[in-house]
Amino acid sequence: MQAQLSNKKLLLHCNIGTISDAPDFDASADAEALYNAMKGIGSDKDAILDLVTSRSNAQRQEVISAYKSSFGKDLIDDLKYELTGKFERLIVSLMRTPAYHDAKEIHDAIKGAGTNERCLIEVLVSRTNKQIHDMVAAYKDAYGRDLEEDVIADTSGHFKKMLVVLLQGTRDESGVVNADLVEQDAQDLYEAGEAQWGTDEAKFIMILGNRSVTHLRMVFDAYEKIAEVSIEDSIKSELSGDFERLMLAVVQCIRSVPMFFAKRLYKSMKGLGTADNTLIRIMICRSEIDMLDIRECFRLRYEKSLYNMIKDDTSGDYKRTLLNLCGGDDDLAGEFFPEAAQLAYKMWEISSMTKVQLRPTVRPASGFDPAADAQALRKAMKGFGTDEDAIIDIVAQRSNAQRQEIRQTFKSLLGRDLMKDLKSELSKNLERLIIGLMLTPAEFDAKMMRKAMEGAGTDEHALIEILVTRNNEQIQAMNAAYKDAYKKSLEDAIQSDTSGHFCRILVSLTQGAREEGPADMERALADAQELADACNADSDDMEMKFMSILCTRSFPHLRKVFQEFVKCSNKDIEQIIKKEMSGDVKNAFYAIVRSVKNQPSYFADRLYKAMKGLGTDDRALIRIMVSRSEVDLFNIRKEFKETHDASLHEFIQGDTSGDYPAEKTLLILCGGED
C-alpha cells in the first residue's frame, strides 16, 4: 500500500544560499558601472567583483542584456579581455546561467585526451531532475552535440551505465514511499552484494539511480539492519575504481548534499596546491542554493570554517570573490543552524547504528612451517651480508602468533636468540619494522610507550594514540609487558613524564578499566546533560567532568552521549573541545571522540599527518602499520582513500622511496593498492 511516510531521522534542509536578489536592482545602472570599470587603461577589479557577487544569477542575465543594449558589446567577451587567470575564470563563470555553466563543466571534463571523472560524478549526482534536463538542453545548444552520446563515447562499463541513468533526470521526486518496497530494495541490495560471491552491479544501478531521496534514506537504514554494515562499507568492499566513487557519491548526496559538497571543497584545498576548477565550480553553483548549509557541514566535519580555509588557500581578487560567495566566517564553536544540528545528530546516530566489520591486511600464512622459516631466517643472516628480502618476505607475511612460534623454534633448533640476530644484522627503519613485527602486540605497545617518554622530549601524540585506541585487555597486557621489560610500572613512568590534567587523563586510561557493553539510554541522556552543563563551568571543573565520562564509559555508550549532547547544547562535542580546551588535554579528548566516532578514520588521519609535508614521522608510521595490520588496516586504507583522494599505498611509495627495504615491508603490510 502506498503511503506518505514521515521518516523521523530525515534531514530537513532549508537550502539557504549566500547570494540572493539585490534590492533596488537596476540592470542599466549596473551595465554602465561595469562598462566604466573596464574602460581606459587597466580595470577596476574591486568594482567588478563587488557588483557581480552581490547580484543573483537572474539579475546578472539582465545586466548582460542591458550591457549589449546600451553599448553594443558582449559583456562576457569584455570581461574575458580585461581580466586574467583564476579571477577571470571565476567572474566569467558567474555570468553564465547555471545550466550553461554545468554544460561547460561537463564538456571540459570529457573533451581532449583524458576524462575528469570526478567532475562528471560531482555534477550528475548532485543535480535535480530539472537541473539535469536544463543542462542537457544547454549542452546541445552550446556544442551542437548530444550529451548522452558524448558521455557514452568517453566512459565505459558500469560507470558509464550509471552516468547514463543519472543523465535521464528521472529520479522519483514524489516523496511517496512504499514501506514494502523499502524492505524489498534493502534485501535486493544485500543479495546483490554482501550475500553472494561477486556483485550484481545492475541491481545497485537500478535502485540507487531511480528511487527517491526519502525512499533511499529509509532503504539505507533497513539495509544496515540486514547486513550489519552500512551501505557505504558494502560499496567499498564490493565495487572499485570510478564506479565505486560514483556510487559512494550517490549515497553521500542521498544522505546530505551539503555534506557532500563540504567534503569536495575540503579536498579541493587541502595539501599542496588547490584544485581551483573544483573550488570555483562548487562556490558558484551552490552560492544561491545551500552555501550556508555547506558552511555548517564544513565546520562540523573539519573544525575549521570554510571562510578561513579559502582565506588561507587563495590570494588576491580571486580570494576576495570567493569570500564574497562564501558569505562570512563562522564562529568555530557557535551554535548550529537547525539544519546542521539535525545533521550532527544524524551523523552520531549513523555512527551508533553501524557495525563495522574490521578487516586486517595480514593473516596467518597457509602451510606454515616454523622450522622451515627459522632455518630460512638463519640462512638469510649467515655469512657475509644479509638477505633482507628473504627476512622481509617471511616476517611481513606471517601472523604475529606465527612469528612467536618462529622465535621459539629458532631458539630450540639453533640455540640462538632470533631478536638479537635480527638487531645485529638490520639497521634503521627496517630494523624498527622487523623487530616491531617480531614482538608480541603487548611488548610492542610497551616499547612504543617507552620510546614516547625516553630522552628529553615526550611524544604526547603517541601516548594518546596508544592509550585511547586499545581495549581493556590490551592495556592490561601492555602494563604487564612494560613492567616486565623496564622493571617499573607504566603508571609511574607516565606520572614522572607528564603533569596536570593531561597526566590524570593518561593515568585514568592506563587502568584499562573502561566500561564495556551497549549504551544505557537513560544514563546517556544524563551524561550528555552533565557535559553540556560543564561547558559553562571553569576550565578545571570542565576538564575533570569530561575526564570522568570520556575516559570511563564504553564506546557504544559514548556515541549515544555525544549524539544527545547535540540536542542538549545545540553544539558538537568536537567543536567544544577544540574551542574551550588547549594543548595535550584538548588533543587527548579530541582523540577519544574521533575514535568513538570512527577509529579507522582516526588512524587514517594519523597516517596522513605522519607523511604529509617535509619529512616523515617514521616512528608514527611504523607504529600504526605494525599495530593495525592484523586488526583493521584494510578499513584504515579505505578511510584514507576516501578522505585524501589518494591511496595509502601511493602515499607510502612517495614518502619512503629512498629506503627500499622499509618501503617493501610497509607495502606488504598495507596489503594492496586501492
XYZ file of C-alpha atoms in Angstrom:
674
model
C 0.000 0.000 0.000
C 1.286 3.470 -0.928
C 1.616 5.865 1.988
C 3.163 9.251 2.671
C 5.688 8.210 5.335
C 7.472 10.629 7.612
C 10.987 9.478 8.393
C 11.854 10.892 11.815
C 15.540 10.527 11.040
C 15.234 12.506 7.809
C 17.435 15.582 7.475
C 15.446 18.681 6.638
C 17.453 21.351 4.895
C 16.072 24.799 4.213
C 18.682 25.172 1.461
C 19.910 28.653 2.291
C 22.222 30.385 -0.167
C 24.568 33.277 0.449
C 23.652 35.151 -2.757
C 20.138 36.422 -3.428
C 18.431 39.134 -5.470
C 19.863 42.590 -4.769
C 17.233 45.110 -3.635
C 16.577 48.207 -5.795
C 18.209 46.430 -8.726
C 18.807 48.498 -11.882
C 20.254 46.456 -14.762
C 21.124 49.535 -16.869
C 22.960 51.219 -13.993
C 24.905 48.012 -13.322
C 25.783 47.688 -17.010
C 27.108 51.248 -17.039
C 29.102 50.668 -13.828
C 30.763 47.603 -15.367
C 31.477 49.487 -18.602
C 33.149 52.301 -16.632
C 35.134 49.769 -14.582
C 36.639 48.352 -17.788
C 37.187 51.413 -19.998
C 40.580 53.110 -20.304
C 43.892 51.624 -19.211
C 43.501 48.899 -16.601
C 40.264 47.859 -14.964
C 38.629 48.452 -11.585
C 38.592 44.861 -10.398
C 37.132 45.718 -6.992
C 34.127 47.348 -8.613
C 33.623 44.338 -10.904
C 33.841 41.679 -8.208
C 31.710 43.623 -5.703
C 28.950 44.152 -8.264
C 28.943 40.650 -9.759
C 28.957 38.846 -6.393
C 26.140 40.957 -4.969
C 23.651 40.124 -7.743
C 21.719 36.889 -8.268
C 22.303 34.904 -11.451
C 18.942 36.011 -12.858
C 19.957 39.638 -12.274
C 23.333 39.047 -13.954
C 21.499 37.825 -17.062
C 19.549 41.106 -17.131
C 22.825 43.024 -16.792
C 24.268 41.121 -19.792
C 21.222 42.113 -21.900
C 21.343 45.735 -20.719
C 25.092 45.924 -21.484
C 24.537 44.820 -25.087
C 21.574 47.195 -25.495
C 23.475 50.176 -24.072
C 26.951 49.618 -25.554
C 26.501 47.156 -28.417
C 29.097 44.859 -26.905
C 29.153 41.408 -25.314
C 29.772 41.732 -21.570
C 31.335 38.273 -21.211
C 33.767 38.988 -24.086
C 34.789 42.270 -22.452
C 35.309 40.569 -19.063
C 37.470 37.889 -20.701
C 39.563 40.602 -22.369
C 40.038 42.718 -19.241
C 40.588 40.021 -16.604
C 43.123 37.209 -16.345
C 43.824 33.883 -14.666
C 41.624 32.319 -11.991
C 39.881 35.627 -11.283
C 38.748 35.840 -14.922
C 37.563 32.209 -14.874
C 35.566 32.839 -11.696
C 33.883 36.095 -12.819
C 33.067 34.802 -16.314
C 31.608 31.589 -14.853
C 29.382 33.647 -12.539
C 27.930 35.398 -15.592
C 26.726 32.143 -17.210
C 23.329 30.643 -16.373
C 23.529 27.567 -14.111
C 22.555 25.240 -16.973
C 25.191 26.612 -19.366
C 27.799 26.626 -16.600
C 27.085 22.943 -15.860
C 27.157 22.138 -19.577
C 30.563 23.782 -19.962
C 31.948 21.937 -16.915
C 30.798 18.589 -18.338
C 32.153 19.485 -21.804
C 35.545 20.423 -20.346
C 35.561 17.193 -18.301
C 35.219 14.934 -21.364
C 36.972 16.832 -24.142
C 40.561 16.061 -25.100
C 42.696 13.058 -24.204
C 41.793 12.464 -20.538
C 38.488 12.468 -18.692
C 37.817 14.295 -15.429
C 35.670 11.560 -13.892
C 35.367 13.369 -10.558
C 33.751 16.377 -12.225
C 31.264 14.133 -14.060
C 30.414 12.409 -10.783
C 30.039 15.634 -8.785
C 27.720 17.343 -11.271
C 25.498 14.393 -12.176
C 24.914 13.045 -8.646
C 24.036 16.412 -7.101
C 21.578 17.963 -9.572
C 17.767 17.738 -9.529
C 15.844 16.319 -12.484
C 15.072 19.819 -13.778
C 18.704 20.917 -13.485
C 19.807 17.846 -15.473
C 17.201 18.432 -18.201
C 18.231 22.102 -18.469
C 21.905 21.130 -18.630
C 21.301 18.569 -21.396
C 19.426 21.212 -23.441
C 22.154 23.819 -22.815
C 24.844 21.330 -23.896
C 23.006 20.665 -27.163
C 22.585 24.398 -27.780
C 26.193 25.329 -26.923
C 28.051 22.464 -28.608
C 25.589 21.057 -31.157
C 26.088 17.601 -29.675
C 24.105 15.108 -27.622
C 25.443 14.961 -24.045
C 24.468 11.330 -23.508
C 26.272 10.235 -26.679
C 29.419 12.132 -25.648
C 29.394 10.559 -22.171
C 28.909 7.069 -23.661
C 31.822 7.647 -26.059
C 34.127 8.799 -23.245
C 33.380 6.306 -20.453
C 32.909 2.561 -20.084
C 31.482 -0.316 -18.053
C 29.173 0.044 -15.072
C 30.462 3.603 -14.539
C 29.076 4.555 -17.960
C 25.746 2.795 -17.320
C 25.150 4.652 -14.056
C 26.064 8.016 -15.618
C 23.536 7.358 -18.409
C 20.850 6.524 -15.814
C 21.570 9.801 -13.973
C 21.532 11.771 -17.260
C 17.898 10.785 -17.797
C 16.890 13.037 -14.894
C 14.106 10.646 -13.933
C 14.721 10.062 -10.216
C 11.422 9.791 -8.339
C 10.802 13.173 -6.679
C 7.246 12.493 -5.470
C 8.148 11.939 -1.809
C 5.754 8.971 -1.747
C 7.308 5.882 -0.162
C 6.097 2.297 -0.314
C 7.080 0.679 3.002
C 7.086 -2.819 1.491
C 9.352 -1.675 -1.352
C 11.808 -0.195 1.174
C 12.323 -3.637 2.726
C 12.436 -5.309 -0.691
C 15.066 -2.871 -2.026
C 17.200 -3.317 1.096
C 17.000 -7.104 0.717
C 17.759 -6.901 -3.029
C 20.848 -4.756 -2.395
C 22.034 -7.188 0.262
C 21.567 -10.178 -2.043
C 23.277 -8.295 -4.894
C 26.412 -7.705 -2.822
C 27.171 -8.889 0.687
C 25.161 -12.147 0.449
C 26.816 -13.550 -2.662
C 30.163 -14.190 -4.292
C 30.578 -11.366 -6.788
C 28.312 -8.373 -7.173
C 25.134 -7.747 -9.172
C 26.014 -4.192 -10.219
C 22.821 -3.794 -12.275
C 20.707 -4.046 -9.113
C 22.750 -1.292 -7.407
C 22.385 0.895 -10.523
C 18.628 0.383 -10.818
C 17.823 1.112 -7.163
C 20.344 3.894 -6.418
C 19.761 5.568 -9.789
C 15.957 5.820 -9.681
C 14.438 5.741 -6.198
C 13.575 8.945 -4.341
C 15.817 10.538 -1.721
C 13.257 9.879 1.029
C 12.889 6.261 -0.027
C 16.631 5.592 -0.257
C 17.348 7.053 3.178
C 14.904 4.530 4.604
C 16.423 1.765 2.455
C 19.880 2.554 3.832
C 18.600 2.244 7.407
C 16.866 -1.052 6.591
C 19.971 -2.326 4.778
C 22.121 -1.678 7.829
C 19.838 -3.834 9.968
C 20.004 -6.709 7.470
C 23.708 -6.566 6.575
C 25.051 -5.212 9.888
C 27.286 -2.894 7.860
C 26.499 0.463 6.258
C 25.691 0.707 2.556
C 28.903 2.748 2.190
C 31.022 -0.079 3.637
C 29.353 -2.575 1.313
C 30.034 -0.395 -1.730
C 33.687 -0.024 -0.695
C 34.124 -3.784 -0.364
C 32.042 -4.830 -3.402
C 32.868 -2.178 -6.037
C 36.048 -0.499 -7.242
C 37.507 2.389 -9.253
C 35.356 5.143 -10.756
C 32.181 3.077 -10.340
C 32.840 2.783 -6.587
C 33.478 6.536 -6.367
C 30.280 7.269 -8.294
C 28.057 5.056 -6.153
C 29.564 6.416 -2.925
C 28.864 9.949 -4.179
C 25.238 8.991 -4.902
C 24.879 7.679 -1.334
C 26.534 10.786 0.123
C 24.126 13.049 -1.793
C 21.147 10.984 -0.705
C 22.252 11.394 2.901
C 23.195 15.087 2.637
C 24.034 17.164 -0.445
C 25.599 19.957 1.679
C 27.915 17.457 3.405
C 28.880 16.005 0.009
C 29.943 19.467 -1.176
C 31.695 20.262 2.120
C 33.897 17.184 1.569
C 34.550 18.157 -2.066
C 35.554 21.678 -1.036
C 37.899 20.395 1.653
C 39.608 18.021 -0.777
C 39.981 20.849 -3.312
C 42.048 22.916 -0.861
C 43.943 20.532 1.429
C 47.542 19.522 0.791
C 49.888 21.047 -1.753
C 48.152 23.065 -4.459
C 44.489 23.904 -4.913
C 42.032 22.223 -7.317
C 40.772 25.610 -8.483
C 38.300 24.277 -11.064
C 36.519 22.271 -8.361
C 36.599 25.169 -5.901
C 35.219 27.629 -8.472
C 32.530 25.247 -9.720
C 31.130 24.483 -6.258
C 31.275 28.034 -4.904
C 29.369 29.270 -7.956
C 26.789 26.519 -8.323
C 25.828 26.383 -4.623
C 26.002 30.094 -3.738
C 22.274 30.594 -4.362
C 21.151 27.170 -3.164
C 22.692 25.853 0.065
C 26.018 27.587 0.770
C 25.101 28.310 4.408
C 24.342 24.629 4.963
C 27.626 23.678 3.285
C 29.486 26.085 5.566
C 27.952 24.470 8.651
C 28.723 20.962 7.387
C 32.291 22.043 6.648
C 32.725 23.399 10.160
C 31.100 20.323 11.657
C 33.409 17.891 9.855
C 36.713 19.763 9.740
C 36.615 22.038 12.820
C 37.582 24.962 10.615
C 35.375 27.450 8.838
C 35.142 27.315 5.051
C 35.823 31.061 5.054
C 39.174 30.644 6.829
C 40.227 27.737 4.654
C 39.583 29.785 1.496
C 41.379 32.736 3.094
C 44.455 30.599 3.847
C 44.494 28.826 0.485
C 43.887 31.587 -2.091
C 45.004 35.154 -2.759
C 44.211 38.481 -4.394
C 40.993 39.352 -6.220
C 40.313 35.648 -6.685
C 40.253 35.218 -2.893
C 38.042 38.261 -2.349
C 35.492 36.984 -4.873
C 35.377 33.522 -3.310
C 34.972 35.008 0.176
C 32.064 37.129 -1.067
C 30.399 33.963 -2.374
C 31.132 32.187 0.907
C 29.281 34.975 2.651
C 31.048 35.202 6.003
C 33.108 33.493 8.678
C 31.565 31.061 11.144
C 32.466 31.159 14.821
C 34.098 27.749 15.361
C 32.045 26.904 18.403
C 28.939 28.930 17.651
C 25.545 27.317 17.768
C 24.375 25.246 14.814
C 21.748 26.284 12.351
C 18.767 23.969 12.971
C 19.595 22.020 9.780
C 23.224 21.484 10.819
C 22.166 20.381 14.309
C 19.931 17.761 12.705
C 22.843 16.655 10.547
C 25.211 16.372 13.530
C 22.593 14.370 15.438
C 22.094 12.078 12.440
C 25.848 11.553 11.987
C 26.173 10.277 15.558
C 23.070 8.132 15.074
C 24.603 6.529 11.972
C 27.845 6.022 13.898
C 25.995 4.270 16.722
C 23.972 2.045 14.359
C 26.833 0.987 12.101
C 28.550 -2.279 12.922
C 31.890 -2.029 11.174
C 33.458 -5.301 10.118
C 37.139 -4.833 10.930
C 39.407 -6.312 8.285
C 43.152 -6.925 8.640
C 45.727 -6.908 5.843
C 47.973 -9.584 7.401
C 46.542 -13.036 8.068
C 48.077 -16.366 9.128
C 50.116 -17.886 6.298
C 48.763 -21.170 4.949
C 51.066 -24.204 5.030
C 53.017 -22.573 7.843
C 56.210 -24.387 8.906
C 58.025 -22.623 11.784
C 61.112 -24.844 11.452
C 61.493 -24.053 7.747
C 61.023 -20.330 8.451
C 63.587 -20.439 11.277
C 66.136 -22.148 9.010
C 65.441 -19.692 6.182
C 65.930 -16.709 8.519
C 69.205 -18.160 9.796
C 70.388 -18.679 6.218
C 69.466 -15.073 5.350
C 71.679 -13.772 8.180
C 74.601 -16.235 7.966
C 77.897 -15.356 6.304
C 78.853 -12.093 4.628
C 75.950 -9.723 4.028
C 72.274 -10.106 4.867
C 69.437 -11.207 2.579
C 66.990 -8.502 3.650
C 64.388 -9.515 1.050
C 64.199 -13.046 2.462
C 63.724 -11.697 6.001
C 61.017 -9.257 4.877
C 59.135 -11.908 2.867
C 58.938 -14.231 5.891
C 58.319 -11.784 8.736
C 55.845 -9.461 6.999
C 53.751 -12.338 5.654
C 53.198 -14.266 8.877
C 50.709 -13.505 11.619
C 52.049 -12.389 14.983
C 51.169 -15.747 16.549
C 53.169 -17.474 13.806
C 56.117 -15.138 14.392
C 56.140 -16.117 18.079
C 56.354 -19.783 17.021
C 59.294 -18.906 14.758
C 61.056 -17.155 17.672
C 60.654 -20.201 19.867
C 61.621 -22.661 17.129
C 64.699 -20.589 16.197
C 65.983 -20.944 19.768
C 65.040 -24.646 20.033
C 66.653 -25.630 16.724
C 69.631 -23.298 16.605
C 70.264 -22.307 20.230
C 70.244 -18.652 19.205
C 68.091 -15.623 20.052
C 66.332 -14.534 16.866
C 65.742 -10.988 18.136
C 69.445 -10.464 18.891
C 70.437 -11.835 15.469
C 67.959 -9.548 13.696
C 69.158 -6.499 15.650
C 72.790 -7.229 14.744
C 72.029 -7.722 11.032
C 69.490 -4.954 10.341
C 69.563 -1.207 10.845
C 67.481 1.977 10.740
C 63.793 1.757 9.785
C 63.964 -1.826 8.559
C 65.266 -2.920 11.971
C 62.485 -0.975 13.710
C 59.857 -2.576 11.462
C 61.083 -6.165 11.652
C 61.729 -6.062 15.419
C 58.316 -4.410 15.921
C 56.650 -7.207 13.965
C 58.516 -9.909 15.931
C 57.412 -8.550 19.324
C 54.019 -9.546 20.727
C 51.414 -6.758 20.454
C 51.741 -6.095 24.202
C 55.552 -5.962 24.016
C 55.369 -3.656 21.009
C 52.907 -1.278 22.698
C 55.068 -1.232 25.844
C 58.150 -0.426 23.774
C 56.311 2.356 21.901
C 55.167 3.877 25.217
C 58.766 3.730 26.481
C 60.092 5.370 23.304
C 57.475 8.117 23.592
C 58.748 9.040 27.065
C 62.512 8.458 26.926
C 65.009 11.244 26.328
C 64.480 14.987 26.595
C 61.109 15.397 24.904
C 57.834 13.487 25.191
C 55.789 12.291 22.203
C 52.392 13.092 23.675
C 50.589 12.191 20.437
C 51.965 8.629 20.632
C 50.893 8.254 24.283
C 47.407 9.462 23.403
C 47.088 7.302 20.278
C 48.040 4.064 22.059
C 46.021 4.549 25.251
C 42.891 5.823 23.507
C 42.666 3.053 20.897
C 43.469 -0.088 22.925
C 40.807 -2.101 24.728
C 41.000 -3.070 28.417
C 42.627 -6.438 27.765
C 45.284 -4.872 25.514
C 46.064 -2.134 28.056
C 46.412 -4.619 30.885
C 48.708 -6.819 28.752
C 50.762 -3.734 27.865
C 51.069 -2.802 31.551
C 52.410 -6.272 32.340
C 54.832 -6.189 29.379
C 56.090 -2.735 30.417
C 56.711 -3.868 33.997
C 58.487 -6.999 32.776
C 60.721 -5.148 30.299
C 61.566 -1.977 32.252
C 61.106 -3.001 35.919
C 58.840 -0.015 36.510
C 55.081 0.397 36.240
C 53.724 2.222 33.206
C 51.621 4.398 35.511
C 54.728 5.530 37.433
C 56.518 6.288 34.157
C 53.606 8.421 32.937
C 53.407 10.315 36.236
C 57.149 11.035 36.049
C 56.926 12.324 32.479
C 53.635 14.282 32.338
C 51.692 16.599 34.612
C 48.361 18.227 35.382
C 45.052 17.187 33.815
C 46.860 15.531 30.916
C 48.668 13.222 33.348
C 45.365 12.391 35.073
C 43.732 11.517 31.736
C 46.590 9.159 30.800
C 46.617 7.539 34.250
C 42.854 7.000 34.010
C 43.228 5.331 30.600
C 46.194 3.238 31.817
C 43.938 1.453 34.314
C 42.334 -0.495 31.458
C 39.026 -0.254 33.276
C 36.769 1.369 30.664
C 33.184 0.108 30.961
C 32.162 -2.404 28.302
C 28.804 -3.152 26.755
C 25.996 -1.254 24.996
C 24.674 2.228 25.660
C 22.422 2.885 28.634
C 19.907 5.338 27.182
C 18.787 6.925 30.444
C 22.355 7.331 31.671
C 23.477 8.642 28.263
C 20.938 11.464 28.499
C 22.194 12.317 32.000
C 25.852 12.184 30.866
C 25.101 14.427 27.882
C 23.422 16.986 30.132
C 26.353 16.886 32.582
C 28.792 17.572 29.727
C 26.596 20.411 28.464
C 26.422 21.931 31.956
C 30.202 21.537 32.365
C 30.735 23.771 29.333
C 29.597 26.696 31.476
C 31.957 25.849 34.393
C 35.563 26.986 34.819
C 38.172 25.120 32.790
C 39.408 22.870 35.641
C 35.903 21.655 36.524
C 35.049 21.241 32.843
C 38.116 19.098 32.160
C 37.520 16.908 35.227
C 33.887 16.316 34.256
C 34.872 15.458 30.676
C 37.529 13.055 32.000
C 35.081 11.315 34.340
C 32.818 10.483 31.380
C 35.077 10.254 28.304
C 37.729 8.084 29.986
C 35.376 5.612 31.666
C 32.251 4.987 29.554
C 32.114 2.339 26.825
C 32.462 3.482 23.211
C 28.862 2.478 22.266
C 27.610 4.444 25.270
C 29.731 7.490 24.364
C 28.322 7.502 20.819
C 24.873 7.931 22.325
C 26.149 10.554 24.798
C 27.699 12.626 22.000
C 24.525 12.336 19.942
C 22.359 13.576 22.807
C 24.919 16.312 23.571
C 23.943 17.924 20.242
C 20.328 18.050 21.408
C 21.236 19.369 24.900
C 23.591 22.118 23.745
C 22.923 22.699 20.021
C 26.707 22.266 19.647
C 29.006 19.441 18.651
C 31.342 17.819 21.184
C 34.357 18.126 18.849
C 33.736 21.846 18.385
C 33.523 22.391 22.141
C 36.774 20.533 22.811
C 38.582 22.461 20.090
C 37.279 25.835 21.240
C 37.271 25.519 25.032
C 40.368 23.378 25.680
C 44.006 23.576 24.696
C 47.255 21.641 24.430
C 47.579 17.972 25.303
C 44.254 17.852 27.182
C 42.450 19.018 24.059
C 44.346 16.501 21.910
C 43.528 13.620 24.266
C 39.789 14.332 24.465
C 39.649 15.012 20.739
C 41.318 11.638 20.022
C 38.748 9.872 22.213
C 35.864 11.500 20.328
C 37.412 10.697 16.932
C 37.992 7.067 17.965
C 34.458 6.730 19.269
C 33.050 8.133 16.038
C 35.238 6.178 13.597
C 38.512 4.627 14.758
C 39.809 3.630 11.278
C 39.258 7.241 10.173
C 41.240 8.451 13.191
C 44.176 6.213 12.244
C 43.927 7.272 8.593
C 44.291 10.882 9.719
C 47.279 9.979 11.929
C 48.971 8.239 8.972
C 48.331 11.221 6.720
C 49.875 13.600 9.252
C 52.869 11.257 9.634
C 53.652 11.503 5.911
C 52.445 14.873 4.648
C 54.760 17.854 4.258
C 58.523 17.823 4.600
C 59.947 14.844 6.441
C 58.185 11.738 7.707
C 57.316 10.820 11.263
C 58.784 7.328 10.788
C 58.007 6.219 14.312
C 54.293 7.032 13.958
C 54.138 5.422 10.504
C 55.801 2.202 11.725
C 53.776 2.107 14.954
C 50.412 2.302 13.183
C 51.274 -0.019 10.276
C 52.628 -2.696 12.636
C 49.941 -2.443 15.323
C 46.919 -2.300 12.971
C 47.985 -4.774 10.265
C 46.147 -7.667 11.947
C 43.253 -5.558 13.232
C 41.754 -3.001 10.843
C 44.385 -1.773 8.377
C 42.123 -2.598 5.419
C 39.427 -0.295 6.898
C 42.068 2.369 7.530
C 43.156 2.117 3.887
C 39.591 2.713 2.707
C 39.134 5.716 5.020
C 42.488 7.128 3.861
C 41.434 6.898 0.213
C 38.028 8.453 0.846
C 39.385 11.376 2.873
C 42.579 12.170 0.988
C 41.748 11.149 -2.605
C 44.973 9.129 -2.737
C 45.679 5.562 -1.663
C 47.730 4.721 1.414
C 49.880 2.515 -0.848
C 50.591 5.509 -3.102
C 51.443 7.749 -0.129
C 53.850 5.200 1.350
C 55.579 4.759 -2.029
C 56.033 8.501 -2.418
C 57.209 9.005 1.145
C 59.669 6.119 1.567
C 61.118 5.929 -1.955
C 64.726 6.373 -0.750
C 64.519 3.452 1.678
C 63.694 0.335 -0.366
C 63.698 -2.327 2.413
C 61.397 -0.273 4.690
C 59.180 0.650 1.733
C 58.820 -3.004 0.700
C 57.906 -4.057 4.250
C 55.362 -1.261 4.679
C 53.735 -2.024 1.312
C 53.379 -5.719 2.210
C 51.704 -4.681 5.475
C 49.495 -2.223 3.567
C 48.179 -5.203 1.629
C 47.493 -3.665 -1.759
C 46.676 -0.643 -3.870
C 43.144 0.826 -3.740
